[in-house]
């Protein structure tokens, strides 16, 4: 699994928007896999398990960060910005919009368009049905299409 | 393929290119370091809170101000 660790960092980055946090989340997920290697090793697809851990921890991290940001805003402070990764402004704007989608939609968009997984692979990673993946993907596409109308290149 | 799909494909490729697909070393000492960090932070907080309280412990009751009469002794009860 660690052989494709950089790809996992990319997945976490699409969900959290910070390189350093993405690295931390992937490290934690790989350590969790190492500690449970007996159990994870017996799985049909250990990589899917690690992907799920990364995707779940990423959205949990964002939820915590938003709570912190609200607290800091009340105190008049501002959160320190992390190092920005070299991606185009258009891509960054699109991923920023993805991060504002509901949790499941965010995860599905990241797994579909970053990790290039099929619908059934996404269903396996997230432990839900293929129909559910399709429904969330359709809703996410509709929201993003409204935010980024055709011909509008930001 | 819709336009938003094309954009998402391109945005995904952008991030994949930025991070690559190489191996990543697992830092197994990381949890211990984090634990040590928490322990150090706890000790520092305890020192910051506890040290002033320890140093000021003898000054909790201030001496009587000058010019005030000392407390009188109680007289024995009359028979």
CSV table of C-alpha atoms in Angstrom, one decimal:
chain,number,residue,atom,x,y,z
A,1,UNK,CA,0.0,0.0,0.0
A,2,UNK,CA,2.8,2.4,0.9
A,3,UNK,CA,4.2,1.8,-2.6
A,4,UNK,CA,1.5,4.2,-3.8
A,5,UNK,CA,1.6,6.5,-0.8
A,6,UNK,CA,2.0,9.7,-2.9
A,7,UNK,CA,-1.3,8.9,-4.6
A,8,UNK,CA,-2.9,8.6,-1.2
A,9,UNK,CA,-1.5,12.0,-0.2
A,10,UNK,CA,-3.1,13.4,-3.4
A,11,UNK,CA,-6.4,11.9,-2.4
A,12,UNK,CA,-6.2,13.5,1.0
A,13,UNK,CA,-5.2,16.8,-0.4
A,14,UNK,CA,-8.3,17.0,-2.7
A,15,UNK,CA,-10.3,16.6,0.5
A,16,UNK,CA,-8.5,18.8,3.0
A,17,UNK,CA,-6.7,21.3,0.8
A,18,UNK,CA,-3.4,21.3,2.7
A,19,UNK,CA,-0.3,19.4,1.7
A,20,UNK,CA,1.1,19.0,5.3
A,21,UNK,CA,-2.2,17.9,6.7
A,22,UNK,CA,-2.6,15.4,3.8
A,23,UNK,CA,0.8,13.9,4.6
A,24,UNK,CA,-0.1,13.6,8.3
A,25,UNK,CA,-3.4,11.9,7.5
A,26,UNK,CA,-1.8,9.4,5.2
A,27,UNK,CA,1.0,8.7,7.7
A,28,UNK,CA,-1.7,8.0,10.4
A,29,UNK,CA,-3.6,5.7,8.0
A,30,UNK,CA,-0.5,3.7,7.0
A,31,UNK,CA,0.5,3.3,10.7
A,32,UNK,CA,-3.1,2.1,11.4
A,33,UNK,CA,-2.7,-0.4,8.6
A,34,UNK,CA,0.7,-1.5,9.9
A,35,UNK,CA,-0.7,-2.0,13.4
A,36,UNK,CA,-3.6,-4.1,12.1
A,37,UNK,CA,-1.5,-5.8,9.3
A,38,UNK,CA,-2.8,-9.3,10.2
A,39,UNK,CA,-6.4,-8.2,9.8
A,40,UNK,CA,-5.8,-5.8,6.8
A,41,UNK,CA,-3.6,-8.3,5.1
A,42,UNK,CA,-6.4,-10.9,5.0
A,43,UNK,CA,-8.7,-8.4,3.2
A,44,UNK,CA,-9.3,-8.9,-0.5
A,45,UNK,CA,-8.2,-5.3,-1.2
A,46,UNK,CA,-6.0,-3.8,1.6
A,47,UNK,CA,-5.6,-0.6,-0.5
A,48,UNK,CA,-9.3,0.0,-0.5
A,49,UNK,CA,-9.3,-0.2,3.3
A,50,UNK,CA,-6.5,2.4,3.5
A,51,UNK,CA,-8.3,4.6,1.0
A,52,UNK,CA,-11.4,4.4,3.2
A,53,UNK,CA,-9.4,5.4,6.3
A,54,UNK,CA,-7.8,8.3,4.4
A,55,UNK,CA,-11.1,9.5,3.0
A,56,UNK,CA,-12.9,9.3,6.4
A,57,UNK,CA,-10.1,10.9,8.4
A,58,UNK,CA,-9.9,13.7,5.8
A,59,UNK,CA,-13.5,14.6,6.1
A,60,UNK,CA,-13.3,14.4,9.9
A,61,UNK,CA,-10.3,16.6,9.9
A,62,UNK,CA,-12.2,19.2,7.8
A,63,UNK,CA,-15.1,19.1,10.2
A,64,UNK,CA,-12.8,19.7,13.2
A,65,UNK,CA,-11.0,22.5,11.3
A,66,UNK,CA,-14.3,24.2,10.6
A,67,UNK,CA,-15.2,24.1,14.3
A,68,UNK,CA,-11.8,25.6,15.2
A,69,UNK,CA,-12.2,28.3,12.5
A,70,UNK,CA,-15.6,29.3,13.9
A,71,UNK,CA,-14.1,29.5,17.4
A,72,UNK,CA,-11.2,31.5,16.2
A,73,UNK,CA,-13.5,33.8,14.2
A,74,UNK,CA,-15.4,34.5,17.4
A,75,UNK,CA,-12.2,35.4,19.2
A,76,UNK,CA,-11.1,37.6,16.2
A,77,UNK,CA,-8.2,35.4,15.2
A,78,UNK,CA,-7.4,33.7,11.9
A,79,UNK,CA,-6.2,30.3,11.1
A,80,UNK,CA,-2.7,29.9,9.7
A,81,UNK,CA,-2.7,29.0,6.0
A,82,UNK,CA,-0.7,25.9,5.0
A,83,UNK,CA,1.7,25.5,2.1
A,84,UNK,CA,-0.1,25.5,-1.2
A,85,UNK,CA,0.5,22.7,-3.7
A,86,UNK,CA,1.4,23.6,-7.3
A,87,UNK,CA,-1.9,23.0,-9.0
A,88,UNK,CA,-3.6,25.5,-11.4
A,89,UNK,CA,-5.9,28.1,-10.1
A,90,UNK,CA,-8.9,26.6,-11.9
A,91,UNK,CA,-8.2,23.1,-10.4
A,92,UNK,CA,-7.8,24.6,-7.0
A,93,UNK,CA,-11.1,26.6,-7.3
A,94,UNK,CA,-12.8,23.4,-8.4
A,95,UNK,CA,-11.4,21.3,-5.5
A,96,UNK,CA,-12.3,24.1,-3.1
A,97,UNK,CA,-15.9,23.8,-4.3
A,98,UNK,CA,-15.7,20.1,-3.9
A,99,UNK,CA,-14.6,20.5,-0.3
A,100,UNK,CA,-17.8,22.4,0.4
A,101,UNK,CA,-20.0,19.6,-0.8
A,102,UNK,CA,-21.6,17.2,1.7
A,103,UNK,CA,-19.3,14.6,3.1
A,104,UNK,CA,-20.2,11.6,0.9
A,105,UNK,CA,-20.3,13.6,-2.3
A,106,UNK,CA,-16.9,15.0,-1.5
A,107,UNK,CA,-15.4,11.5,-1.0
A,108,UNK,CA,-17.0,10.2,-4.2
A,109,UNK,CA,-15.8,13.0,-6.4
A,110,UNK,CA,-12.2,12.6,-5.0
A,111,UNK,CA,-12.2,8.8,-5.5
A,112,UNK,CA,-13.8,9.1,-9.0
A,113,UNK,CA,-11.8,12.0,-10.4
A,114,UNK,CA,-8.5,11.8,-8.5
A,115,UNK,CA,-8.1,8.1,-7.9
A,116,UNK,CA,-10.0,7.2,-11.2
A,117,UNK,CA,-12.0,4.4,-9.5
A,118,UNK,CA,-15.0,2.8,-11.1
A,119,UNK,CA,-18.5,3.1,-9.4
A,120,UNK,CA,-18.2,-0.4,-8.0
A,121,UNK,CA,-14.6,0.2,-6.6
A,122,UNK,CA,-15.9,3.4,-5.0
A,123,UNK,CA,-18.8,1.5,-3.5
A,124,UNK,CA,-16.3,-1.1,-2.1
A,125,UNK,CA,-14.0,1.6,-0.6
A,126,UNK,CA,-16.9,3.5,1.1
A,127,UNK,CA,-18.8,0.4,2.0
A,128,UNK,CA,-22.0,1.5,0.4
A,129,UNK,CA,-24.1,0.4,-2.7
A,130,UNK,CA,-23.3,1.3,-6.3
A,131,UNK,CA,-26.7,3.0,-6.5
A,132,UNK,CA,-25.9,5.2,-3.6
A,133,UNK,CA,-22.6,6.2,-5.2
A,134,UNK,CA,-24.5,7.0,-8.5
A,135,UNK,CA,-27.0,9.2,-6.6
A,136,UNK,CA,-24.4,11.1,-4.7
A,137,UNK,CA,-22.3,11.6,-7.8
A,138,UNK,CA,-25.3,12.9,-9.7
A,139,UNK,CA,-26.1,15.4,-7.0
A,140,UNK,CA,-22.5,16.5,-6.7
A,141,UNK,CA,-22.2,17.0,-10.5
A,142,UNK,CA,-25.5,19.1,-10.5
A,143,UNK,CA,-24.1,21.3,-7.7
A,144,UNK,CA,-20.7,21.8,-9.3
A,145,UNK,CA,-22.3,22.4,-12.7
A,146,UNK,CA,-24.3,25.3,-11.2
A,147,UNK,CA,-21.2,26.7,-9.5
A,148,UNK,CA,-19.1,26.3,-12.7
A,149,UNK,CA,-21.4,26.8,-15.7
A,150,UNK,CA,-20.3,25.7,-19.1
A,151,UNK,CA,-18.0,28.3,-20.8
A,152,UNK,CA,-17.0,29.8,-17.5
A,153,UNK,CA,-13.3,29.2,-17.2
A,154,UNK,CA,-12.1,30.5,-13.8
B,1,UNK,CA,-19.0,13.4,-21.0
B,2,UNK,CA,-20.3,16.7,-19.6
B,3,UNK,CA,-18.3,19.8,-19.2
B,4,UNK,CA,-18.1,19.5,-15.4
B,5,UNK,CA,-16.7,15.9,-15.8
B,6,UNK,CA,-14.0,17.2,-18.1
B,7,UNK,CA,-13.0,19.8,-15.6
B,8,UNK,CA,-13.0,17.4,-12.8
B,9,UNK,CA,-10.9,15.0,-14.8
B,10,UNK,CA,-8.4,17.8,-15.5
B,11,UNK,CA,-8.4,18.9,-11.9
B,12,UNK,CA,-7.8,15.3,-10.8
B,13,UNK,CA,-4.9,14.9,-13.2
B,14,UNK,CA,-3.5,18.2,-12.0
B,15,UNK,CA,-3.3,16.9,-8.4
B,16,UNK,CA,-2.0,13.5,-9.5
B,17,UNK,CA,0.8,15.2,-11.4
B,18,UNK,CA,1.6,17.4,-8.4
B,19,UNK,CA,1.9,14.5,-6.0
B,20,UNK,CA,3.0,11.7,-8.3
B,21,UNK,CA,2.5,8.0,-7.6
B,22,UNK,CA,5.7,7.0,-5.8
B,23,UNK,CA,6.2,5.2,-2.6
B,24,UNK,CA,6.0,6.8,0.8
B,25,UNK,CA,8.0,5.7,3.8
B,26,UNK,CA,6.0,5.0,6.9
B,27,UNK,CA,7.3,6.9,10.0
B,28,UNK,CA,6.6,4.3,12.7
B,29,UNK,CA,8.1,6.4,15.5
B,30,UNK,CA,5.5,9.2,14.8
B,31,UNK,CA,2.9,8.1,17.5
B,32,UNK,CA,5.7,8.0,20.2
B,33,UNK,CA,6.9,11.4,19.2
B,34,UNK,CA,3.4,12.7,19.3
B,35,UNK,CA,2.9,11.2,22.7
B,36,UNK,CA,6.1,12.7,23.9
B,37,UNK,CA,5.0,16.1,22.6
B,38,UNK,CA,1.7,15.9,24.5
B,39,UNK,CA,3.6,14.9,27.7
B,40,UNK,CA,6.0,17.8,27.3
B,41,UNK,CA,3.1,20.2,26.7
B,42,UNK,CA,1.3,18.9,29.8
B,43,UNK,CA,4.4,19.3,32.0
B,44,UNK,CA,5.0,22.8,30.7
B,45,UNK,CA,1.3,23.8,31.3
B,46,UNK,CA,1.6,22.3,34.8
B,47,UNK,CA,4.8,24.3,35.5
B,48,UNK,CA,3.3,27.5,34.2
B,49,UNK,CA,0.2,27.1,36.4
B,50,UNK,CA,1.8,25.4,39.4
B,51,UNK,CA,5.1,27.3,39.8
B,52,UNK,CA,3.6,30.7,40.7
B,53,UNK,CA,1.1,29.1,43.1
B,54,UNK,CA,4.0,27.2,44.8
B,55,UNK,CA,6.1,30.4,45.1
B,56,UNK,CA,3.2,32.4,46.5
B,57,UNK,CA,2.0,29.8,49.0
B,58,UNK,CA,3.5,31.6,52.0
B,59,UNK,CA,2.0,34.9,51.2
B,60,UNK,CA,-1.6,33.9,51.3
B,61,UNK,CA,-2.3,35.7,54.7
B,62,UNK,CA,-0.8,39.2,54.6
B,63,UNK,CA,0.7,40.5,57.9
B,64,UNK,CA,-1.4,43.0,59.9
B,65,UNK,CA,-1.0,46.6,58.8
B,66,UNK,CA,1.2,48.9,61.0
B,67,UNK,CA,-0.8,51.0,63.6
B,68,UNK,CA,-3.4,48.4,64.3
B,69,UNK,CA,-3.7,47.0,67.8
B,70,UNK,CA,-2.8,43.4,68.3
B,71,UNK,CA,-5.7,41.1,69.0
B,72,UNK,CA,-6.8,41.2,72.6
B,73,UNK,CA,-6.7,38.1,74.7
B,74,UNK,CA,-10.0,36.7,75.8
B,75,UNK,CA,-10.8,37.3,79.5
B,76,UNK,CA,-11.6,34.2,81.6
B,77,UNK,CA,-15.3,33.9,82.3
B,78,UNK,CA,-16.3,35.5,85.7
B,79,UNK,CA,-17.5,33.1,88.4
